[in-house]
Amino acid sequence: MTTEPRGFTADDLDHLPGLPAHTELIDGHLVPAGPRTSLRTRLTDLLVVSLRRSVPRDLRVRREMSVVLGRDQRPEPDVCVIRAEADTSPEQTFYHAQDVTLVVEVVSPESRTRDRDRKPVLYAEAGIPHFWRVESDSGRPVVYVHELDPPTRSYVPTGIYHDRLKVTVPFDIDLDLTEIDTF
């Protein structure tokens, strides 16, 4: 893939022919998704199913939908929770940051640096209130939960969860992480 001299924009992503599925835009650069491992797919499925059991009626859970954070930022979190009214069309390809309550990144070897370092900064600067990073510890999920500190526009860690993720924000969630064995 070639890079535009000015860098690509969030709007460009829907109009580039032959773009691989799940290509993200980070700092104006196209970032194609790496291979999906069985573990990453199972972790994402577990999160989507569990969050859908808990989510209030005014929110929706979406997997692998891009979020426009700015002119040259359009990452694709593995899971996001959006305001229900943000879902405006069956042909919709992205959501806006102001409509997103929670983003979740499931870390894989090829996305490790982006998911741990760059994306949390971008999500926080865009004002997304909650960020979770999911890592694998020998095939077992570990969820790192972060909440936005509005004055600094950065995330602060609020917990690390191994077998059970139980939180009250952004809504009541009680997620049995050991269910990964059934996915």
PDB file of C-alpha atoms in Angstrom:
ATOM      1  CA  MET A   1       0.000   0.000   0.000  1.00  0.00           C
ATOM      2  CA  THR A   2       1.232   3.442  -0.812  1.00  0.00           C
ATOM      3  CA  THR A   3       0.935   6.387   1.517  1.00  0.00           C
ATOM      4  CA  GLU A   4      -0.512   9.685   0.471  1.00  0.00           C
ATOM      5  CA  PRO A   5       2.019  12.529   0.871  1.00  0.00           C
ATOM      6  CA  ARG A   6      -0.456  14.318   3.147  1.00  0.00           C
ATOM      7  CA  GLY A   7      -1.413  11.054   4.878  1.00  0.00           C
ATOM      8  CA  PHE A   8      -4.769   9.364   4.606  1.00  0.00           C
ATOM      9  CA  THR A   9      -7.873  10.741   6.302  1.00  0.00           C
ATOM     10  CA  ALA A  10     -10.694   9.000   8.149  1.00  0.00           C
ATOM     11  CA  ASP A  11     -12.958   9.736   5.162  1.00  0.00           C
ATOM     12  CA  ASP A  12     -10.522   8.020   2.769  1.00  0.00           C
ATOM     13  CA  LEU A  13     -10.934   4.656   4.480  1.00  0.00           C
ATOM     14  CA  ASP A  14     -14.332   3.963   2.901  1.00  0.00           C
ATOM     15  CA  HIS A  15     -13.200   4.912  -0.617  1.00  0.00           C
ATOM     16  CA  LEU A  16      -9.871   3.137  -1.134  1.00  0.00           C
ATOM     17  CA  PRO A  17     -10.266   0.213  -3.541  1.00  0.00           C
ATOM     18  CA  GLY A  18      -8.933  -3.199  -2.532  1.00  0.00           C
ATOM     19  CA  LEU A  19      -8.311  -2.299   1.088  1.00  0.00           C
ATOM     20  CA  PRO A  20      -7.978  -5.417   3.281  1.00  0.00           C
ATOM     21  CA  ALA A  21     -10.753  -5.989   5.816  1.00  0.00           C
ATOM     22  CA  HIS A  22     -10.198  -4.445   9.246  1.00  0.00           C
ATOM     23  CA  THR A  23      -7.632  -1.897   8.036  1.00  0.00           C
ATOM     24  CA  GLU A  24      -7.176   0.883  10.593  1.00  0.00           C
ATOM     25  CA  LEU A  25      -6.005   4.443  10.166  1.00  0.00           C
ATOM     26  CA  ILE A  26      -3.457   5.483  12.803  1.00  0.00           C
ATOM     27  CA  ASP A  27      -1.715   8.859  12.479  1.00  0.00           C
ATOM     28  CA  GLY A  28      -2.648   9.021   8.796  1.00  0.00           C
ATOM     29  CA  HIS A  29      -1.128   5.599   8.030  1.00  0.00           C
ATOM     30  CA  LEU A  30      -3.039   2.534   6.902  1.00  0.00           C
ATOM     31  CA  VAL A  31      -2.537  -0.403   9.251  1.00  0.00           C
ATOM     32  CA  PRO A  32      -3.858  -3.731   7.953  1.00  0.00           C
ATOM     33  CA  ALA A  33      -5.034  -6.199  10.585  1.00  0.00           C
ATOM     34  CA  GLY A  34      -2.862  -9.169  11.359  1.00  0.00           C
ATOM     35  CA  PRO A  35      -4.125 -12.720  11.361  1.00  0.00           C
ATOM     36  CA  ARG A  36      -6.958 -13.507  13.751  1.00  0.00           C
ATOM     37  CA  THR A  37      -5.932 -16.253  16.156  1.00  0.00           C
ATOM     38  CA  SER A  38      -8.377 -18.669  17.714  1.00  0.00           C
ATOM     39  CA  LEU A  39      -7.691 -17.203  21.162  1.00  0.00           C
ATOM     40  CA  ARG A  40      -8.263 -13.621  20.017  1.00  0.00           C
ATOM     41  CA  THR A  41     -11.547 -14.625  18.352  1.00  0.00           C
ATOM     42  CA  ARG A  42     -12.695 -16.506  21.469  1.00  0.00           C
ATOM     43  CA  LEU A  43     -11.775 -13.608  23.772  1.00  0.00           C
ATOM     44  CA  THR A  44     -13.651 -11.164  21.562  1.00  0.00           C
ATOM     45  CA  ASP A  45     -16.690 -13.464  21.414  1.00  0.00           C
ATOM     46  CA  LEU A  46     -16.677 -13.866  25.207  1.00  0.00           C
ATOM     47  CA  LEU A  47     -16.611 -10.100  25.689  1.00  0.00           C
ATOM     48  CA  VAL A  48     -19.358  -9.417  23.153  1.00  0.00           C
ATOM     49  CA  VAL A  49     -21.701 -12.087  24.553  1.00  0.00           C
ATOM     50  CA  SER A  50     -21.062 -11.094  28.167  1.00  0.00           C
ATOM     51  CA  LEU A  51     -21.396  -7.361  27.569  1.00  0.00           C
ATOM     52  CA  ARG A  52     -24.659  -7.858  25.656  1.00  0.00           C
ATOM     53  CA  ARG A  53     -26.081  -9.597  28.736  1.00  0.00           C
ATOM     54  CA  SER A  54     -25.242  -6.535  30.861  1.00  0.00           C
ATOM     55  CA  VAL A  55     -25.600  -3.493  28.645  1.00  0.00           C
ATOM     56  CA  PRO A  56     -28.445  -1.048  29.450  1.00  0.00           C
ATOM     57  CA  ARG A  57     -31.159  -0.525  26.844  1.00  0.00           C
ATOM     58  CA  ASP A  58     -29.719   2.812  25.690  1.00  0.00           C
ATOM     59  CA  LEU A  59     -26.375   1.265  24.700  1.00  0.00           C
ATOM     60  CA  ARG A  60     -25.259  -1.255  22.073  1.00  0.00           C
ATOM     61  CA  VAL A  61     -22.261  -3.589  21.856  1.00  0.00           C
ATOM     62  CA  ARG A  62     -20.396  -3.740  18.530  1.00  0.00           C
ATOM     63  CA  ARG A  63     -17.405  -5.756  17.404  1.00  0.00           C
ATOM     64  CA  GLU A  64     -14.741  -4.650  14.940  1.00  0.00           C
ATOM     65  CA  MET A  65     -16.293  -1.328  13.910  1.00  0.00           C
ATOM     66  CA  SER A  66     -14.005   1.634  13.367  1.00  0.00           C
ATOM     67  CA  VAL A  67     -14.254   4.806  15.425  1.00  0.00           C
ATOM     68  CA  VAL A  68     -13.425   8.217  13.989  1.00  0.00           C
ATOM     69  CA  LEU A  69     -11.265  10.013  16.543  1.00  0.00           C
ATOM     70  CA  GLY A  70     -10.009  12.806  14.310  1.00  0.00           C
ATOM     71  CA  ARG A  71      -9.016  13.722  10.751  1.00  0.00           C
ATOM     72  CA  ASP A  72      -6.275  11.084  10.504  1.00  0.00           C
ATOM     73  CA  GLN A  73      -7.374   8.638  13.229  1.00  0.00           C
ATOM     74  CA  ARG A  74      -9.810   5.797  12.647  1.00  0.00           C
ATOM     75  CA  PRO A  75      -8.838   2.749  14.684  1.00  0.00           C
ATOM     76  CA  GLU A  76     -10.973  -0.371  14.876  1.00  0.00           C
ATOM     77  CA  PRO A  77     -11.315  -1.621  18.446  1.00  0.00           C
ATOM     78  CA  ASP A  78     -12.145  -5.282  18.899  1.00  0.00           C
ATOM     79  CA  VAL A  79     -15.260  -4.323  20.878  1.00  0.00           C
ATOM     80  CA  CYS A  80     -16.971  -1.031  21.588  1.00  0.00           C
ATOM     81  CA  VAL A  81     -20.069   0.057  23.453  1.00  0.00           C
ATOM     82  CA  ILE A  82     -21.948   2.898  21.799  1.00  0.00           C
ATOM     83  CA  ARG A  83     -25.042   4.994  22.425  1.00  0.00           C
ATOM     84  CA  ALA A  84     -27.992   3.259  20.718  1.00  0.00           C
ATOM     85  CA  GLU A  85     -28.885   6.341  18.676  1.00  0.00           C
ATOM     86  CA  ALA A  86     -25.392   6.310  17.116  1.00  0.00           C
ATOM     87  CA  ASP A  87     -26.402   3.253  15.112  1.00  0.00           C
ATOM     88  CA  THR A  88     -28.003   5.140  12.227  1.00  0.00           C
ATOM     89  CA  SER A  89     -27.818   2.844   9.191  1.00  0.00           C
ATOM     90  CA  PRO A  90     -27.250  -0.807   8.276  1.00  0.00           C
ATOM     91  CA  GLU A  91     -24.543   0.419   5.855  1.00  0.00           C
ATOM     92  CA  GLN A  92     -22.741   2.402   8.551  1.00  0.00           C
ATOM     93  CA  THR A  93     -18.969   1.722   8.672  1.00  0.00           C
ATOM     94  CA  PHE A  94     -17.877   3.748  11.715  1.00  0.00           C
ATOM     95  CA  TYR A  95     -18.950   5.531  14.846  1.00  0.00           C
ATOM     96  CA  HIS A  96     -17.846   8.909  16.194  1.00  0.00           C
ATOM     97  CA  ALA A  97     -15.811   9.090  19.407  1.00  0.00           C
ATOM     98  CA  GLN A  98     -18.472  11.132  21.202  1.00  0.00           C
ATOM     99  CA  ASP A  99     -20.916   8.209  20.788  1.00  0.00           C
ATOM    100  CA  VAL A 100     -18.572   5.622  22.325  1.00  0.00           C
ATOM    101  CA  THR A 101     -18.664   4.769  26.035  1.00  0.00           C
ATOM    102  CA  LEU A 102     -16.175   1.887  26.125  1.00  0.00           C
ATOM    103  CA  VAL A 103     -13.487   0.552  23.791  1.00  0.00           C
ATOM    104  CA  VAL A 104     -11.835  -2.833  24.226  1.00  0.00           C
ATOM    105  CA  GLU A 105      -8.606  -3.943  22.591  1.00  0.00           C
ATOM    106  CA  VAL A 106      -7.643  -7.620  22.619  1.00  0.00           C
ATOM    107  CA  VAL A 107      -3.862  -7.629  22.373  1.00  0.00           C
ATOM    108  CA  SER A 108      -2.142  -9.916  19.900  1.00  0.00           C
ATOM    109  CA  PRO A 109       1.565 -10.170  19.082  1.00  0.00           C
ATOM    110  CA  GLU A 110       1.270  -7.976  15.974  1.00  0.00           C
ATOM    111  CA  SER A 111      -0.829  -5.292  17.689  1.00  0.00           C
ATOM    112  CA  ARG A 112       0.938  -5.236  21.063  1.00  0.00           C
ATOM    113  CA  THR A 113       2.580  -1.805  20.763  1.00  0.00           C
ATOM    114  CA  ARG A 114      -0.474  -0.115  19.223  1.00  0.00           C
ATOM    115  CA  ASP A 115      -2.918  -1.644  21.738  1.00  0.00           C
ATOM    116  CA  ARG A 116      -0.768  -0.934  24.803  1.00  0.00           C
ATOM    117  CA  ASP A 117       0.725   2.441  23.875  1.00  0.00           C
ATOM    118  CA  ARG A 118      -0.706   4.379  20.929  1.00  0.00           C
ATOM    119  CA  LYS A 119      -4.418   3.543  20.898  1.00  0.00           C
ATOM    120  CA  PRO A 120      -5.089   4.304  24.589  1.00  0.00           C
ATOM    121  CA  VAL A 121      -3.601   7.769  24.085  1.00  0.00           C
ATOM    122  CA  LEU A 122      -5.760   8.364  21.014  1.00  0.00           C
ATOM    123  CA  TYR A 123      -8.943   7.106  22.710  1.00  0.00           C
ATOM    124  CA  ALA A 124      -8.285   9.250  25.794  1.00  0.00           C
ATOM    125  CA  GLU A 125      -7.538  12.386  23.755  1.00  0.00           C
ATOM    126  CA  ALA A 126     -10.841  11.806  21.913  1.00  0.00           C
ATOM    127  CA  GLY A 127     -12.673  11.697  25.255  1.00  0.00           C
ATOM    128  CA  ILE A 128     -13.831   8.054  25.304  1.00  0.00           C
ATOM    129  CA  PRO A 129     -14.622   7.471  28.995  1.00  0.00           C
ATOM    130  CA  HIS A 130     -13.595   3.804  29.392  1.00  0.00           C
ATOM    131  CA  PHE A 131     -10.822   1.647  27.933  1.00  0.00           C
ATOM    132  CA  TRP A 132     -10.130  -2.045  28.531  1.00  0.00           C
ATOM    133  CA  ARG A 133      -7.060  -3.899  27.346  1.00  0.00           C
ATOM    134  CA  VAL A 134      -7.313  -7.693  27.274  1.00  0.00           C
ATOM    135  CA  GLU A 135      -4.141  -9.748  27.354  1.00  0.00           C
ATOM    136  CA  SER A 136      -3.514 -13.476  27.379  1.00  0.00           C
ATOM    137  CA  ASP A 137      -1.704 -15.130  30.255  1.00  0.00           C
ATOM    138  CA  SER A 138      -1.085 -18.682  28.981  1.00  0.00           C
ATOM    139  CA  GLY A 139      -4.449 -18.654  27.207  1.00  0.00           C
ATOM    140  CA  ARG A 140      -6.322 -17.133  30.161  1.00  0.00           C
ATOM    141  CA  PRO A 141      -7.762 -13.604  29.818  1.00  0.00           C
ATOM    142  CA  VAL A 142      -6.481 -10.751  31.943  1.00  0.00           C
ATOM    143  CA  VAL A 143      -8.470  -7.512  31.652  1.00  0.00           C
ATOM    144  CA  TYR A 144      -6.832  -4.173  32.448  1.00  0.00           C
ATOM    145  CA  VAL A 145      -9.569  -1.612  33.138  1.00  0.00           C
ATOM    146  CA  HIS A 146      -8.969   2.122  32.699  1.00  0.00           C
ATOM    147  CA  GLU A 147     -11.120   5.196  33.225  1.00  0.00           C
ATOM    148  CA  LEU A 148     -10.644   8.611  31.659  1.00  0.00           C
ATOM    149  CA  ASP A 149      -9.354  11.435  33.836  1.00  0.00           C
ATOM    150  CA  PRO A 150     -11.078  14.347  32.027  1.00  0.00           C
ATOM    151  CA  PRO A 151      -8.734  17.187  33.088  1.00  0.00           C
ATOM    152  CA  THR A 152      -5.630  15.377  31.816  1.00  0.00           C
ATOM    153  CA  ARG A 153      -7.346  13.560  28.916  1.00  0.00           C
ATOM    154  CA  SER A 154      -5.511  10.391  29.923  1.00  0.00           C
ATOM    155  CA  TYR A 155      -6.528   7.022  31.341  1.00  0.00           C
ATOM    156  CA  VAL A 156      -5.938   5.909  34.896  1.00  0.00           C
ATOM    157  CA  PRO A 157      -5.950   2.207  35.755  1.00  0.00           C
ATOM    158  CA  THR A 158      -8.820   1.126  37.976  1.00  0.00           C
ATOM    159  CA  GLY A 159      -8.247  -2.633  38.160  1.00  0.00           C
ATOM    160  CA  ILE A 160      -6.726  -5.815  36.806  1.00  0.00           C
ATOM    161  CA  TYR A 161      -9.072  -8.795  36.535  1.00  0.00           C
ATOM    162  CA  HIS A 162      -8.159 -12.469  36.072  1.00  0.00           C
ATOM    163  CA  ASP A 163     -11.082 -14.847  36.715  1.00  0.00           C
ATOM    164  CA  ARG A 164     -13.980 -12.446  37.157  1.00  0.00           C
ATOM    165  CA  LEU A 165     -14.474  -8.895  35.931  1.00  0.00           C
ATOM    166  CA  LYS A 166     -16.970  -7.152  38.207  1.00  0.00           C
ATOM    167  CA  VAL A 167     -17.376  -3.377  37.833  1.00  0.00           C
ATOM    168  CA  THR A 168     -20.123  -0.785  38.216  1.00  0.00           C
ATOM    169  CA  VAL A 169     -18.926   1.648  35.540  1.00  0.00           C
ATOM    170  CA  PRO A 170     -19.725   2.335  32.747  1.00  0.00           C
ATOM    171  CA  PHE A 171     -22.613   0.061  33.890  1.00  0.00           C
ATOM    172  CA  ASP A 172     -22.973  -3.012  36.101  1.00  0.00           C
ATOM    173  CA  ILE A 173     -20.878  -5.785  34.604  1.00  0.00           C
ATOM    174  CA  ASP A 174     -20.188  -9.199  36.102  1.00  0.00           C
ATOM    175  CA  LEU A 175     -18.176 -11.192  33.592  1.00  0.00           C
ATOM    176  CA  ASP A 176     -16.918 -14.706  34.304  1.00  0.00           C
ATOM    177  CA  LEU A 177     -13.605 -14.773  32.445  1.00  0.00           C
ATOM    178  CA  THR A 178     -13.252 -18.514  33.010  1.00  0.00           C
ATOM    179  CA  GLU A 179     -16.060 -18.975  30.462  1.00  0.00           C
ATOM    180  CA  ILE A 180     -13.305 -18.673  27.823  1.00  0.00           C
ATOM    181  CA  ASP A 181     -13.082 -22.480  28.099  1.00  0.00           C
ATOM    182  CA  THR A 182     -16.582 -22.821  26.584  1.00  0.00           C
ATOM    183  CA  PHE A 183     -15.943 -20.589  23.575  1.00  0.00           C
TER     184      PHE A 183
END
